[in-house]
Amino acid sequence: MGTCIFCNKKDRLISQVLQICRACILNKEWPIIKPHIFSVHNQIRQQELLPKKPPKAEKSEIKLKCNLCINECVLSKNDISYCGLRNVQKNQSSELPFPSKTKGYIHGYVDPNPTNCCNSWFCPAGTSRGYPEYSVTKGPEYGTYSYAAFLYGCTYDCLFCQNWSHKKIRRQHLHDVDILASLIYKNKNITCLCFFGGTPEAQLPFSINLANEIINKIKNNGEKRIFRVCWEWNGSGNRDLVEECMKIALKTGGNIKFDLKSFNEKLNLALCGVSNKRTLDNFKFLAENYFGIRKDLPEMSACTLMVPGYVNYEEIEKITEFIKDLNIKIPYSLLVFHGDYQMRDLPITPKEEALKCLEVAKKYLQHVNLGNRFLLGFS
Ligand SMILES: [Zn+2]
């Protein structure tokens, strides 16, 4: 049972960590609630040894700029980037510390297809779509593997993070692109390369380079190998790099999955610590320029976690209306919430709420899926 410190409401759907209800986030004046929201995030980030806000090196002579994501950190001596990946040492003054195009903080593993990927309900690895150009079989690709490329670091600060091990960044997770590319290339049963995390935004040049190195090896050896590349992200990345990822996904039969956590910016700031403006802009840009190019194989999708008490059917309505205005055919997944990280006190999304969200989403979009449905007892 949590309490909202602004309206004194007590409810099991109010987070004990966030201590503010959805109604107050949306309706109270921002200058009144903002200090509270940021102090919640600051305290948690301090425990994780992450900076409270993106460093801007205002008074320093050394200014190392990173423009990979919305946070646009400018780092000086001893600064740590918002994502936690880049740590400027005393003797560094000319270039950004790792990760780089050639070295990335990554943990990779092979996963049999079809995987539990959010998009397996429409992608070539899980369905009959894309055969023969982008798929080995006319049906789920049993016997093949996905290389799950878990990238450390995140450009958001979600209180409900379900992959929070990405925050435990260690030096030994730094891998060389050439070695990794050879390793993935050599296993001919790998037909998918999926970047996720954390979120890939903080390491976009590395992931693009890794994908291209493997694609080039396949091409240079004259092979006709199926090798799809996907990115699963929060969407807050640099526009040019985001577009580069889309071009790779497009030509390989892969896709781009956006986590649209909320539509309301204040709600995004409360739950995820960062604005969703860049995310929505990037989603719109890719949908307008790339969705519908391939016949019967969606180039991108979106998903939303139904955080009980916060991301309710009203929020789903706003998100799906936004997607509908771009294209009603964009696949959309609703994910059932389970407590994790700082929101372990919140229950699984109530069944009635999940069904209501599903109904609302279907009102606007043609392709809607319910993910994590086993949490509700559905098969
Ligand atoms: Zn309240």
mmCIF file of C-alpha atoms in Angstrom, residues 6-360:
data_model
loop_
_atom_site.group_PDB
_atom_site.id
_atom_site.type_symbol
_atom_site.label_atom_id
_atom_site.label_comp_id
_atom_site.label_asym_id
_atom_site.label_seq_id
_atom_site.Cartn_x
_atom_site.Cartn_y
_atom_site.Cartn_z
ATOM 1 C CA PHE A 6 0.273 15.300 -2.672
ATOM 2 C CA CYS A 7 -3.342 14.131 -2.253
ATOM 3 C CA ASN A 8 -2.861 11.710 0.680
ATOM 4 C CA LYS A 9 -4.611 8.962 -1.217
ATOM 5 C CA LYS A 10 -3.656 5.459 -0.083
ATOM 6 C CA ASP A 11 -3.816 2.646 -2.620
ATOM 7 C CA ARG A 12 -2.095 -0.611 -3.486
ATOM 8 C CA LEU A 13 -1.575 0.857 -6.977
ATOM 9 C CA ILE A 14 0.518 3.788 -5.677
ATOM 10 C CA SER A 15 4.235 3.024 -5.702
ATOM 11 C CA GLN A 16 5.864 3.195 -2.265
ATOM 12 C CA VAL A 17 9.039 4.480 -3.892
ATOM 13 C CA LEU A 18 7.475 7.097 -6.179
ATOM 14 C CA GLN A 19 4.852 8.217 -3.604
ATOM 15 C CA ILE A 20 2.737 10.102 -6.095
ATOM 16 C CA CYS A 21 -0.411 8.944 -7.865
ATOM 17 C CA ARG A 22 -1.127 9.117 -11.590
ATOM 18 C CA ALA A 23 -3.767 11.828 -11.132
ATOM 19 C CA CYS A 24 -1.350 14.101 -9.287
ATOM 20 C CA ILE A 25 1.427 13.517 -11.858
ATOM 21 C CA LEU A 26 -0.958 14.554 -14.628
ATOM 22 C CA ASN A 27 -2.907 17.324 -12.930
ATOM 23 C CA LYS A 28 -0.798 19.032 -10.270
ATOM 24 C CA GLU A 29 1.348 21.923 -11.389
ATOM 25 C CA TRP A 30 4.690 20.687 -12.646
ATOM 26 C CA PRO A 31 6.861 23.083 -10.585
ATOM 27 C CA ILE A 32 5.169 21.694 -7.461
ATOM 28 C CA ILE A 33 5.684 17.992 -8.179
ATOM 29 C CA LYS A 34 8.924 18.119 -10.194
ATOM 30 C CA PRO A 35 11.316 18.487 -7.210
ATOM 31 C CA HIS A 36 9.761 15.428 -5.552
ATOM 32 C CA ILE A 37 9.941 13.302 -8.716
ATOM 33 C CA PHE A 38 13.567 14.182 -9.360
ATOM 34 C CA SER A 39 14.561 13.639 -5.757
ATOM 35 C CA VAL A 40 13.153 10.084 -5.964
ATOM 36 C CA HIS A 41 15.223 9.370 -9.076
ATOM 37 C CA ASN A 42 18.286 11.119 -7.639
ATOM 38 C CA GLN A 43 18.298 8.952 -4.528
ATOM 39 C CA ILE A 44 18.078 5.752 -6.544
ATOM 40 C CA ARG A 45 20.721 6.860 -9.024
ATOM 41 C CA GLN A 46 23.038 7.769 -6.188
ATOM 42 C CA GLN A 47 22.781 4.203 -4.868
ATOM 43 C CA GLU A 48 23.658 2.921 -8.350
ATOM 44 C CA LEU A 49 26.646 5.320 -8.525
ATOM 45 C CA LEU A 50 25.035 7.054 -11.495
ATOM 46 C CA PRO A 51 24.941 10.846 -11.955
ATOM 47 C CA LYS A 52 21.717 12.598 -10.927
ATOM 48 C CA LYS A 53 21.377 14.331 -14.273
ATOM 49 C CA PRO A 54 23.308 14.416 -17.561
ATOM 50 C CA PRO A 55 26.673 16.159 -16.906
ATOM 51 C CA LYS A 56 27.161 19.361 -18.926
ATOM 52 C CA ALA A 57 30.763 20.324 -17.996
ATOM 53 C CA GLU A 58 29.727 23.970 -17.874
ATOM 54 C CA LYS A 59 32.716 25.374 -16.010
ATOM 55 C CA SER A 60 35.363 23.011 -17.247
ATOM 56 C CA GLU A 61 37.955 23.429 -19.972
ATOM 57 C CA ILE A 62 37.586 19.815 -21.032
ATOM 58 C CA LYS A 63 34.297 19.215 -22.783
ATOM 59 C CA LEU A 64 33.806 15.764 -24.275
ATOM 60 C CA LYS A 65 30.466 15.754 -26.039
ATOM 61 C CA CYS A 66 28.347 12.666 -26.517
ATOM 62 C CA ASN A 67 25.375 13.071 -28.839
ATOM 63 C CA LEU A 68 24.192 9.466 -28.988
ATOM 64 C CA CYS A 69 20.971 10.045 -27.045
ATOM 65 C CA ILE A 70 18.549 12.679 -25.776
ATOM 66 C CA ASN A 71 20.675 13.314 -22.680
ATOM 67 C CA GLU A 72 23.583 14.769 -24.697
ATOM 68 C CA CYS A 73 26.147 14.574 -21.909
ATOM 69 C CA VAL A 74 29.159 16.851 -21.988
ATOM 70 C CA LEU A 75 31.843 15.188 -19.903
ATOM 71 C CA SER A 76 34.750 16.626 -18.013
ATOM 72 C CA LYS A 77 37.423 15.018 -15.782
ATOM 73 C CA ASN A 78 35.995 12.314 -13.485
ATOM 74 C CA ASP A 79 32.507 12.672 -14.943
ATOM 75 C CA ILE A 80 30.291 9.657 -15.540
ATOM 76 C CA SER A 81 27.757 9.783 -18.383
ATOM 77 C CA TYR A 82 24.031 9.562 -17.570
ATOM 78 C CA CYS A 83 23.951 5.995 -18.957
ATOM 79 C CA GLY A 84 26.813 5.056 -16.623
ATOM 80 C CA LEU A 85 29.013 3.699 -19.417
ATOM 81 C CA ARG A 86 31.484 6.511 -19.971
ATOM 82 C CA ASN A 87 33.808 7.452 -17.161
ATOM 83 C CA VAL A 88 36.367 10.158 -17.901
ATOM 84 C CA GLN A 89 39.698 9.408 -16.220
ATOM 85 C CA LYS A 90 42.065 12.116 -15.055
ATOM 86 C CA ASN A 91 44.391 11.801 -18.042
ATOM 87 C CA GLN A 92 41.714 11.745 -20.733
ATOM 88 C CA SER A 93 41.086 14.997 -22.499
ATOM 89 C CA SER A 94 40.693 14.488 -26.232
ATOM 90 C CA GLU A 95 38.203 11.722 -26.887
ATOM 91 C CA LEU A 96 35.184 10.130 -25.287
ATOM 92 C CA PRO A 97 35.967 7.113 -23.136
ATOM 93 C CA PHE A 98 34.651 3.651 -24.156
ATOM 94 C CA PRO A 99 32.337 2.326 -25.467
ATOM 95 C CA SER A 100 33.293 3.199 -29.022
ATOM 96 C CA LYS A 101 32.598 1.947 -32.522
ATOM 97 C CA THR A 102 35.068 -0.895 -31.959
ATOM 98 C CA LYS A 103 34.551 -1.755 -28.292
ATOM 99 C CA GLY A 104 31.274 -2.278 -26.483
ATOM 100 C CA TYR A 105 29.945 -3.328 -23.097
ATOM 101 C CA ILE A 106 27.986 -6.404 -24.059
ATOM 102 C CA HIS A 107 26.873 -9.808 -22.837
ATOM 103 C CA GLY A 108 25.837 -12.057 -25.713
ATOM 104 C CA TYR A 109 24.272 -15.519 -25.763
ATOM 105 C CA VAL A 110 22.495 -17.764 -28.227
ATOM 106 C CA ASP A 111 18.808 -18.375 -27.834
ATOM 107 C CA PRO A 112 16.853 -21.012 -29.823
ATOM 108 C CA ASN A 113 14.298 -19.638 -32.306
ATOM 109 C CA PRO A 114 11.495 -18.821 -31.934
ATOM 110 C CA THR A 115 12.553 -16.834 -28.866
ATOM 111 C CA ASN A 116 10.351 -15.094 -26.312
ATOM 112 C CA CYS A 117 11.024 -11.856 -28.226
ATOM 113 C CA CYS A 118 8.160 -9.369 -28.134
ATOM 114 C CA ASN A 119 7.945 -9.443 -31.909
ATOM 115 C CA SER A 120 7.942 -13.200 -32.499
ATOM 116 C CA TRP A 121 4.190 -13.037 -33.212
ATOM 117 C CA PHE A 122 4.857 -11.361 -36.553
ATOM 118 C CA CYS A 123 8.566 -11.790 -37.388
ATOM 119 C CA PRO A 124 10.084 -14.403 -39.757
ATOM 120 C CA ALA A 125 11.684 -16.355 -36.860
ATOM 121 C CA GLY A 126 8.314 -17.056 -35.268
ATOM 122 C CA THR A 127 5.851 -17.131 -38.178
ATOM 123 C CA SER A 128 5.593 -17.916 -41.891
ATOM 124 C CA ARG A 129 6.219 -14.291 -42.859
ATOM 125 C CA GLY A 130 9.214 -13.265 -44.911
ATOM 126 C CA TYR A 131 9.825 -16.641 -46.579
ATOM 127 C CA PRO A 132 11.929 -17.192 -48.650
ATOM 128 C CA GLU A 133 13.748 -13.840 -48.761
ATOM 129 C CA TYR A 134 14.110 -13.328 -45.011
ATOM 130 C CA SER A 135 13.413 -16.735 -43.503
ATOM 131 C CA VAL A 136 14.912 -20.223 -43.645
ATOM 132 C CA THR A 137 11.577 -22.014 -43.324
ATOM 133 C CA LYS A 138 7.961 -21.359 -44.161
ATOM 134 C CA GLY A 139 6.907 -21.350 -40.531
ATOM 135 C CA PRO A 140 8.645 -20.896 -37.174
ATOM 136 C CA GLU A 141 12.403 -21.287 -37.647
ATOM 137 C CA TYR A 142 13.056 -24.295 -35.398
ATOM 138 C CA GLY A 143 16.694 -25.376 -35.331
ATOM 139 C CA THR A 144 18.054 -21.848 -35.821
ATOM 140 C CA TYR A 145 19.312 -19.416 -33.184
ATOM 141 C CA SER A 146 19.097 -15.786 -32.261
ATOM 142 C CA TYR A 147 22.191 -14.042 -30.949
ATOM 143 C CA ALA A 148 20.849 -12.022 -28.025
ATOM 144 C CA ALA A 149 23.136 -9.009 -27.694
ATOM 145 C CA PHE A 150 22.485 -7.575 -24.244
ATOM 146 C CA LEU A 151 24.030 -4.112 -24.144
ATOM 147 C CA TYR A 152 24.891 -2.550 -20.799
ATOM 148 C CA GLY A 153 23.760 0.956 -19.857
ATOM 149 C CA CYS A 154 20.510 2.860 -20.280
ATOM 150 C CA THR A 155 19.519 6.367 -21.318
ATOM 151 C CA TYR A 156 16.343 6.182 -19.197
ATOM 152 C CA ASP A 157 15.952 5.543 -15.464
ATOM 153 C CA CYS A 158 12.800 3.412 -15.277
ATOM 154 C CA LEU A 159 11.656 2.594 -11.765
ATOM 155 C CA PHE A 160 10.075 -0.625 -13.057
ATOM 156 C CA CYS A 161 13.164 -1.755 -15.039
ATOM 157 C CA GLN A 162 12.946 -5.471 -15.791
ATOM 158 C CA ASN A 163 16.542 -5.791 -16.974
ATOM 159 C CA TRP A 164 18.314 -3.811 -14.273
ATOM 160 C CA SER A 165 21.454 -5.970 -14.385
ATOM 161 C CA HIS A 166 22.451 -3.594 -17.224
ATOM 162 C CA LYS A 167 23.450 -1.157 -14.461
ATOM 163 C CA LYS A 168 26.184 -3.483 -13.175
ATOM 164 C CA ILE A 169 28.813 -2.457 -15.690
ATOM 165 C CA ARG A 170 32.206 -4.130 -15.329
ATOM 166 C CA ARG A 171 35.431 -3.736 -17.240
ATOM 167 C CA GLN A 172 35.330 -7.418 -18.303
ATOM 168 C CA HIS A 173 32.107 -6.785 -20.250
ATOM 169 C CA LEU A 174 34.034 -4.664 -22.757
ATOM 170 C CA HIS A 175 34.370 -6.694 -25.968
ATOM 171 C CA ASP A 176 36.093 -6.166 -29.253
ATOM 172 C CA VAL A 177 33.878 -5.865 -32.332
ATOM 173 C CA ASP A 178 36.131 -7.992 -34.613
ATOM 174 C CA ILE A 179 36.299 -10.957 -32.266
ATOM 175 C CA LEU A 180 32.567 -10.892 -31.629
ATOM 176 C CA ALA A 181 31.711 -10.515 -35.331
ATOM 177 C CA SER A 182 33.858 -13.582 -36.217
ATOM 178 C CA LEU A 183 32.269 -15.603 -33.441
ATOM 179 C CA ILE A 184 28.703 -14.822 -34.541
ATOM 180 C CA TYR A 185 29.561 -15.253 -38.228
ATOM 181 C CA LYS A 186 31.074 -18.712 -37.652
ATOM 182 C CA ASN A 187 27.889 -20.139 -36.129
ATOM 183 C CA LYS A 188 25.904 -20.647 -39.336
ATOM 184 C CA ASN A 189 22.755 -21.567 -37.416
ATOM 185 C CA ILE A 190 22.409 -18.003 -36.131
ATOM 186 C CA THR A 191 19.761 -16.231 -38.217
ATOM 187 C CA CYS A 192 18.943 -13.309 -35.885
ATOM 188 C CA LEU A 193 21.026 -10.673 -34.171
ATOM 189 C CA CYS A 194 18.946 -8.840 -31.579
ATOM 190 C CA PHE A 195 20.254 -5.780 -29.749
ATOM 191 C CA PHE A 196 18.573 -4.986 -26.458
ATOM 192 C CA GLY A 197 19.637 -4.073 -22.917
ATOM 193 C CA GLY A 198 19.481 -1.636 -21.002
ATOM 194 C CA THR A 199 18.901 0.113 -24.238
ATOM 195 C CA PRO A 200 21.128 0.077 -27.326
ATOM 196 C CA GLU A 201 21.084 3.896 -27.698
ATOM 197 C CA ALA A 202 24.128 4.420 -25.500
ATOM 198 C CA GLN A 203 26.156 2.111 -27.803
ATOM 199 C CA LEU A 204 24.645 2.706 -31.239
ATOM 200 C CA PRO A 205 27.942 3.065 -33.170
ATOM 201 C CA PHE A 206 29.161 -0.239 -31.701
ATOM 202 C CA SER A 207 25.970 -2.135 -32.529
ATOM 203 C CA ILE A 208 25.811 -0.728 -36.076
ATOM 204 C CA ASN A 209 29.462 -1.636 -36.629
ATOM 205 C CA LEU A 210 28.995 -5.163 -35.271
ATOM 206 C CA ALA A 211 25.977 -5.776 -37.517
ATOM 207 C CA ASN A 212 27.765 -4.407 -40.589
ATOM 208 C CA GLU A 213 30.913 -6.461 -39.967
ATOM 209 C CA ILE A 214 28.900 -9.690 -39.966
ATOM 210 C CA ILE A 215 26.778 -8.649 -42.961
ATOM 211 C CA ASN A 216 29.965 -7.826 -44.892
ATOM 212 C CA LYS A 217 31.581 -11.167 -44.048
ATOM 213 C CA ILE A 218 28.496 -12.949 -45.393
ATOM 214 C CA LYS A 219 28.513 -10.799 -48.527
ATOM 215 C CA ASN A 220 32.250 -11.060 -49.149
ATOM 216 C CA ASN A 221 32.085 -14.832 -48.959
ATOM 217 C CA GLY A 222 29.277 -14.907 -51.498
ATOM 218 C CA GLU A 223 26.881 -16.604 -49.070
ATOM 219 C CA LYS A 224 23.123 -16.360 -49.308
ATOM 220 C CA ARG A 225 22.622 -16.556 -45.586
ATOM 221 C CA ILE A 226 19.539 -15.335 -43.749
ATOM 222 C CA PHE A 227 20.762 -12.903 -41.103
ATOM 223 C CA ARG A 228 18.177 -10.535 -39.648
ATOM 224 C CA VAL A 229 19.192 -7.636 -37.409
ATOM 225 C CA CYS A 230 16.798 -6.096 -34.863
ATOM 226 C CA TRP A 231 17.005 -3.331 -32.298
ATOM 227 C CA GLU A 232 14.769 -3.239 -29.242
ATOM 228 C CA TRP A 233 15.026 0.155 -27.573
ATOM 229 C CA ASN A 234 13.444 3.058 -25.706
ATOM 230 C CA GLY A 235 13.845 5.176 -28.830
ATOM 231 C CA SER A 236 15.786 8.109 -27.351
ATOM 232 C CA GLY A 237 18.712 7.848 -29.781
ATOM 233 C CA ASN A 238 20.461 10.186 -32.180
ATOM 234 C CA ARG A 239 18.260 10.582 -35.278
ATOM 235 C CA ASP A 240 20.935 9.783 -37.878
ATOM 236 C CA LEU A 241 22.058 6.633 -36.084
ATOM 237 C CA VAL A 242 18.467 5.566 -35.491
ATOM 238 C CA GLU A 243 17.903 5.852 -39.233
ATOM 239 C CA GLU A 244 21.056 3.822 -39.935
ATOM 240 C CA CYS A 245 19.736 1.038 -37.693
ATOM 241 C CA MET A 246 16.424 1.094 -39.539
ATOM 242 C CA LYS A 247 18.180 0.761 -42.899
ATOM 243 C CA ILE A 248 20.033 -2.334 -41.647
ATOM 244 C CA ALA A 249 16.877 -3.878 -40.176
ATOM 245 C CA LEU A 250 14.981 -3.107 -43.378
ATOM 246 C CA LYS A 251 17.397 -4.834 -45.744
ATOM 247 C CA THR A 252 18.054 -7.863 -43.529
ATOM 248 C CA GLY A 253 14.418 -8.699 -42.684
ATOM 249 C CA GLY A 254 14.754 -7.492 -39.109
ATOM 250 C CA ASN A 255 12.746 -4.815 -37.345
ATOM 251 C CA ILE A 256 12.910 -2.032 -34.792
ATOM 252 C CA LYS A 257 10.923 -2.295 -31.577
ATOM 253 C CA PHE A 258 10.108 0.822 -29.589
ATOM 254 C CA ASP A 259 9.193 0.662 -25.933
ATOM 255 C CA LEU A 260 6.610 3.442 -25.756
ATOM 256 C CA LYS A 261 6.465 3.662 -21.978
ATOM 257 C CA SER A 262 3.892 6.465 -21.845
ATOM 258 C CA PHE A 263 2.480 9.256 -23.981
ATOM 259 C CA ASN A 264 2.317 12.000 -21.376
ATOM 260 C CA GLU A 265 5.744 13.584 -20.931
ATOM 261 C CA LYS A 266 5.301 14.232 -17.183
ATOM 262 C CA LEU A 267 4.347 10.594 -16.640
ATOM 263 C CA ASN A 268 7.463 9.532 -18.564
ATOM 264 C CA LEU A 269 9.600 11.815 -16.405
ATOM 265 C CA ALA A 270 8.022 10.397 -13.250
ATOM 266 C CA LEU A 271 8.397 6.747 -14.208
ATOM 267 C CA CYS A 272 11.529 6.861 -16.362
ATOM 268 C CA GLY A 273 13.392 10.013 -15.219
ATOM 269 C CA VAL A 274 13.778 11.333 -18.793
ATOM 270 C CA SER A 275 11.488 13.000 -21.343
ATOM 271 C CA ASN A 276 9.893 10.852 -24.061
ATOM 272 C CA LYS A 277 10.016 13.671 -26.612
ATOM 273 C CA ARG A 278 12.900 12.232 -28.640
ATOM 274 C CA THR A 279 11.322 8.764 -28.509
ATOM 275 C CA LEU A 280 8.035 9.951 -29.962
ATOM 276 C CA ASP A 281 9.839 12.073 -32.587
ATOM 277 C CA ASN A 282 11.984 9.126 -33.691
ATOM 278 C CA PHE A 283 9.002 6.802 -33.796
ATOM 279 C CA LYS A 284 7.103 9.266 -35.980
ATOM 280 C CA PHE A 285 10.096 9.798 -38.262
ATOM 281 C CA LEU A 286 10.664 6.080 -38.870
ATOM 282 C CA ALA A 287 6.956 5.310 -39.252
ATOM 283 C CA GLU A 288 6.516 8.075 -41.834
ATOM 284 C CA ASN A 289 9.597 7.177 -43.819
ATOM 285 C CA TYR A 290 10.015 3.413 -43.492
ATOM 286 C CA PHE A 291 6.831 1.638 -42.424
ATOM 287 C CA GLY A 292 5.164 -0.326 -45.203
ATOM 288 C CA ILE A 293 8.146 -0.566 -47.577
ATOM 289 C CA ARG A 294 8.373 -4.375 -47.307
ATOM 290 C CA LYS A 295 5.398 -6.420 -48.401
ATOM 291 C CA ASP A 296 3.737 -8.201 -45.470
ATOM 292 C CA LEU A 297 6.698 -7.841 -43.086
ATOM 293 C CA PRO A 298 6.477 -4.913 -40.638
ATOM 294 C CA GLU A 299 9.649 -2.856 -40.341
ATOM 295 C CA MET A 300 8.862 -1.602 -36.829
ATOM 296 C CA SER A 301 6.587 -2.105 -33.862
ATOM 297 C CA ALA A 302 5.803 -0.712 -30.441
ATOM 298 C CA CYS A 303 5.078 -2.150 -27.043
ATOM 299 C CA THR A 304 3.938 -0.764 -23.699
ATOM 300 C CA LEU A 305 4.205 -2.200 -20.206
ATOM 301 C CA MET A 306 0.889 -1.803 -18.368
ATOM 302 C CA VAL A 307 2.271 -0.445 -15.084
ATOM 303 C CA PRO A 308 -0.668 -0.769 -12.667
ATOM 304 C CA GLY A 309 -1.982 2.554 -11.403
ATOM 305 C CA TYR A 310 0.160 4.541 -13.846
ATOM 306 C CA VAL A 311 0.022 3.245 -17.410
ATOM 307 C CA ASN A 312 -3.700 2.541 -17.558
ATOM 308 C CA TYR A 313 -6.234 2.304 -20.388
ATOM 309 C CA GLU A 314 -6.363 6.100 -20.712
ATOM 310 C CA GLU A 315 -2.627 6.167 -21.397
ATOM 311 C CA ILE A 316 -2.931 3.236 -23.825
ATOM 312 C CA GLU A 317 -5.626 5.199 -25.633
ATOM 313 C CA LYS A 318 -3.271 8.167 -26.075
ATOM 314 C CA ILE A 319 -0.408 5.948 -27.270
ATOM 315 C CA THR A 320 -2.496 3.950 -29.726
ATOM 316 C CA GLU A 321 -4.143 7.093 -31.093
ATOM 317 C CA PHE A 322 -0.650 8.476 -31.742
ATOM 318 C CA ILE A 323 0.364 5.267 -33.568
ATOM 319 C CA LYS A 324 -2.905 5.151 -35.514
ATOM 320 C CA ASP A 325 -2.298 8.640 -36.887
ATOM 321 C CA LEU A 326 0.964 7.321 -38.363
ATOM 322 C CA ASN A 327 -0.255 3.923 -39.585
ATOM 323 C CA ILE A 328 -2.978 1.627 -38.234
ATOM 324 C CA LYS A 329 -0.989 -1.429 -39.362
ATOM 325 C CA ILE A 330 1.995 -0.896 -37.033
ATOM 326 C CA PRO A 331 2.106 -3.967 -34.720
ATOM 327 C CA TYR A 332 1.553 -3.148 -31.051
ATOM 328 C CA SER A 333 2.085 -5.305 -27.961
ATOM 329 C CA LEU A 334 0.713 -4.714 -24.493
ATOM 330 C CA LEU A 335 2.842 -6.297 -21.811
ATOM 331 C CA VAL A 336 1.505 -7.502 -18.472
ATOM 332 C CA PHE A 337 3.507 -5.980 -15.597
ATOM 333 C CA HIS A 338 5.198 -7.893 -12.810
ATOM 334 C CA GLY A 339 6.965 -6.156 -9.932
ATOM 335 C CA ASP A 340 10.683 -5.529 -10.391
ATOM 336 C CA TYR A 341 13.515 -3.166 -9.394
ATOM 337 C CA GLN A 342 12.018 -0.178 -7.500
ATOM 338 C CA MET A 343 8.397 -1.155 -8.104
ATOM 339 C CA ARG A 344 8.291 -4.594 -6.500
ATOM 340 C CA ASP A 345 5.379 -3.519 -4.316
ATOM 341 C CA LEU A 346 3.026 -3.091 -7.262
ATOM 342 C CA PRO A 347 0.906 -6.118 -8.231
ATOM 343 C CA ILE A 348 0.637 -7.817 -11.627
ATOM 344 C CA THR A 349 -1.541 -5.737 -13.984
ATOM 345 C CA PRO A 350 -5.120 -6.515 -12.878
ATOM 346 C CA LYS A 351 -6.862 -8.722 -15.442
ATOM 347 C CA GLU A 352 -9.788 -6.306 -15.956
ATOM 348 C CA GLU A 353 -7.363 -3.445 -16.584
ATOM 349 C CA ALA A 354 -5.337 -5.517 -19.089
ATOM 350 C CA LEU A 355 -8.482 -6.520 -20.973
ATOM 351 C CA LYS A 356 -9.695 -2.932 -21.023
ATOM 352 C CA CYS A 357 -6.311 -1.794 -22.416
ATOM 353 C CA LEU A 358 -6.518 -4.502 -25.059
ATOM 354 C CA GLU A 359 -9.996 -3.390 -26.047
ATOM 355 C CA VAL A 360 -8.921 0.257 -26.295
#
